[in-house]
Short mmCIF file of C-alpha atoms in Angstrom, two decimals:
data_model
loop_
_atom_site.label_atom_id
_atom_site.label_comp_id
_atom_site.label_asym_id
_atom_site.label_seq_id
_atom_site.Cartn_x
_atom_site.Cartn_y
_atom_site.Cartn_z
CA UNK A 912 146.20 135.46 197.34
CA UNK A 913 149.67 136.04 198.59
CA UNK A 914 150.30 139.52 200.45
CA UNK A 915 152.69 141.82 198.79
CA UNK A 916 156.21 141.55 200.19
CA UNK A 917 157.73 145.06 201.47
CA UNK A 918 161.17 145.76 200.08
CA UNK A 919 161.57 147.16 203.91
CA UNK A 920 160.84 145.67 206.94
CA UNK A 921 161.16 147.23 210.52
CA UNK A 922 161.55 144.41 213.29
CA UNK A 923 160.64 145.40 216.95
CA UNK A 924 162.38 142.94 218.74
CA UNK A 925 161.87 141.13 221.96
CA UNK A 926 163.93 138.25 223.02
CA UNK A 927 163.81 134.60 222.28
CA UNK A 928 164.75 133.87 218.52
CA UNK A 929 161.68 134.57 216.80
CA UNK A 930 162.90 138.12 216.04
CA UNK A 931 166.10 136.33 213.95
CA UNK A 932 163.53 133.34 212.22
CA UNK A 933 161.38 136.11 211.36
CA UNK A 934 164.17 138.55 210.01
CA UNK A 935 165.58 135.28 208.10
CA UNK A 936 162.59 134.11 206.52
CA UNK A 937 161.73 137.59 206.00
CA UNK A 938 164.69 137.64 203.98
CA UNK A 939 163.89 134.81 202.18
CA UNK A 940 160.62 135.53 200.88
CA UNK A 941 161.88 138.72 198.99
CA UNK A 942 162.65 141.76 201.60
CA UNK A 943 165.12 143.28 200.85
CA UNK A 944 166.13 145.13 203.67
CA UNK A 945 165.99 144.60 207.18
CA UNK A 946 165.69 146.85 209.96
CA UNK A 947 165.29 146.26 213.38
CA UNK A 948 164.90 148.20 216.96
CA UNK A 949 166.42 145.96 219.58
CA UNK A 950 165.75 146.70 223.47
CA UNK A 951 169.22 146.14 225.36
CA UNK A 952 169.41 143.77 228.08
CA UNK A 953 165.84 141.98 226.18
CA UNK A 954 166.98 141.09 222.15
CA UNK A 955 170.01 138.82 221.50
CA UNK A 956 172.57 140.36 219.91
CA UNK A 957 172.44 137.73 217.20
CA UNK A 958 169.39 140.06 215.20
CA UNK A 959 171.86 142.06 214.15
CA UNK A 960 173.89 139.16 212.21
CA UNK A 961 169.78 138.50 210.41
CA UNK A 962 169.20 142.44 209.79
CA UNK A 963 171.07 145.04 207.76
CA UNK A 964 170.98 147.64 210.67
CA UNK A 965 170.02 147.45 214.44
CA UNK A 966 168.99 150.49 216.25
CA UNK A 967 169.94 149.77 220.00
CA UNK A 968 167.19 151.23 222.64
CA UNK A 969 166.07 151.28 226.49
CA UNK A 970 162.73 149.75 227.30
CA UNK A 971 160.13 152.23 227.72
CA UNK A 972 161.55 154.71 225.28
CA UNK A 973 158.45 155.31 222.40
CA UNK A 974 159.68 158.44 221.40
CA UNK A 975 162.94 156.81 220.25
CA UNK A 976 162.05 153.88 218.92
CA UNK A 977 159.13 156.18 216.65
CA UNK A 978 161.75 158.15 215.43
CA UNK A 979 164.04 155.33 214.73
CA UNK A 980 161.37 153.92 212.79
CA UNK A 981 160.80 156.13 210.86
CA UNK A 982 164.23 157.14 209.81
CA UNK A 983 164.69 154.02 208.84
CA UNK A 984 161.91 154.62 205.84
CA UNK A 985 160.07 151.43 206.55
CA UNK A 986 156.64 151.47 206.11
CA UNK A 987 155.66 148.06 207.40
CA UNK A 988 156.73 146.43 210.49
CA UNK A 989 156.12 142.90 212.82
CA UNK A 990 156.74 142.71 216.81
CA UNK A 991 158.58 139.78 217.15
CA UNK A 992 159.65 138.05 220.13
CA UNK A 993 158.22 139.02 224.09
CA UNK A 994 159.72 141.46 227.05
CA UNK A 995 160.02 139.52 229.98
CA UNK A 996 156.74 140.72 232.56
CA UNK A 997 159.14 141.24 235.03
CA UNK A 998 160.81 144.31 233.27
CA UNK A 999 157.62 145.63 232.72
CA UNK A 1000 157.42 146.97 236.21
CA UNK A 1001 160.82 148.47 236.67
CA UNK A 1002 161.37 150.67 233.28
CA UNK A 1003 161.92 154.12 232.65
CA UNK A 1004 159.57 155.34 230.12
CA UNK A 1005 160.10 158.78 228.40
CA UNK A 1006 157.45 161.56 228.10
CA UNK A 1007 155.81 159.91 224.97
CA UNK A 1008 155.31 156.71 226.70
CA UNK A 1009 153.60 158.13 229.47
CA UNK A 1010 150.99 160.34 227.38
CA UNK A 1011 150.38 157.15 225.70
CA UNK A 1012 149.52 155.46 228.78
CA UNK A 1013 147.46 158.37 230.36
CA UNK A 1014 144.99 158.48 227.17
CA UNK A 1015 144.48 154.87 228.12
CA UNK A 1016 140.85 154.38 230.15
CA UNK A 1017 141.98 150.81 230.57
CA UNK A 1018 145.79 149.89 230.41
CA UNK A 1019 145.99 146.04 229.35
CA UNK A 1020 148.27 144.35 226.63
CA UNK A 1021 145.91 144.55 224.10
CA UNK A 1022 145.00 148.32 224.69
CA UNK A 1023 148.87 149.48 225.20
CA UNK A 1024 150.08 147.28 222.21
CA UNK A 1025 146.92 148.93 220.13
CA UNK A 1026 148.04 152.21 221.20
CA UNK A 1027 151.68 151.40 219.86
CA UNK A 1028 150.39 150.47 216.90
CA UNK A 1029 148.27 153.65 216.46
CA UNK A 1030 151.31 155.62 217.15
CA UNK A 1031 152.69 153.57 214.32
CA UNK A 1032 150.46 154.36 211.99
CA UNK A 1033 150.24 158.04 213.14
CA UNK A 1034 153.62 158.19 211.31
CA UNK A 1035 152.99 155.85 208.02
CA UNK A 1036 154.12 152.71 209.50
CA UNK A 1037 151.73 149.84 208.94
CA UNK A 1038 152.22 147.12 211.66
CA UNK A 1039 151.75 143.46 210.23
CA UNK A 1040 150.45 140.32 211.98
CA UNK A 1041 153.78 138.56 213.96
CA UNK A 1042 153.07 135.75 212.16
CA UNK A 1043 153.80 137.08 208.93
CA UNK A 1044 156.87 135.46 207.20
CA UNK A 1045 156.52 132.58 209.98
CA UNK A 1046 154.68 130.57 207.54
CA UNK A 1047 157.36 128.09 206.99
CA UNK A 1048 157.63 127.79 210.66
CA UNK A 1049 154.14 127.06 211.34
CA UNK A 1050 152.51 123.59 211.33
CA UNK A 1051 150.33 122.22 208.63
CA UNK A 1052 146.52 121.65 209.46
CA UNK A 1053 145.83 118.31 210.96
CA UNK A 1054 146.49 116.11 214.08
CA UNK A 1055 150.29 117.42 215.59
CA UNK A 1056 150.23 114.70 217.95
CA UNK A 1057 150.18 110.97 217.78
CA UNK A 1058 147.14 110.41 219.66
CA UNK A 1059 143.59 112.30 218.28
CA UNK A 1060 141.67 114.20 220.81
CA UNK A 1061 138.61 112.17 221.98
CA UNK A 1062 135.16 114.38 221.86
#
């Protein structure tokens, strides 16, 4: 059985182009409207050409891209597309961010990205697999090579 397609979808995009394939193919398969938070100096600037508004933030800022979310009145969204490690260690974060990663007994990707997504959800905003809408980009089963692995 298919999943339901939102009418809204929130984007939190990294960089590369999966945030624009998703937001295209998104598009494609019935949402309707397209939102997406962007991180400067991570995201290229094409997303906003695949989405009907961008919301324009500094890495590290949860508080504003929660509240961005929200106002947009999207109640599903996909992270799409990576922040380069590097950044990682030289960001500002704002007072939310921090809390977040003080509750944290072990700070990892999986435990900061579940956190994120708690956050998410503490304000109705269900947070969907990344490869959701992707499908067309993904490859059939089978061999995706010419030569078979041996056992």
């Amino acid at each position: 059985m298919k999943p339901e397609v939102p009418r809204t979808l929130a984007i939190i995009a990294g960089n590369g182009v999966y945030p624009r394939l998703l937001a295209e193919s998104a598009r494609r398969q019935g949402v309707t409207r397209l939102f997406a938070v962007a991180f400067r100096g991570e995201t290229d600037r094409a997303i906003a050409r695949a989405v009907d508004t961008v919301r324009w933030i500094r890495l590290g800022r949860l508080a504003a891209m929660l509240d961005a979310l929200e106002q947009s009145g999207a109640r599903h969204a996909v992270m799409a597309g990576q922040i380069t490690p590097t950044r990682l260690y030289n960001v500002r974060m704002d007072t939310a961010m921090l809390a977040l990663l003080k509750r944290l007994p072990v700070r990892n990707a999986e435990t900061i990205f579940g956190a994120v997504a708690e956050a998410l959800r503490a304000r109705g905003i269900e947070l969907l697999p990344a490869s959701r809408f992707m499908e067309a980009h993904m490859p059939a089963a089978g061999l995706l090579s010419r030569r078979a692995p041996t056992a």
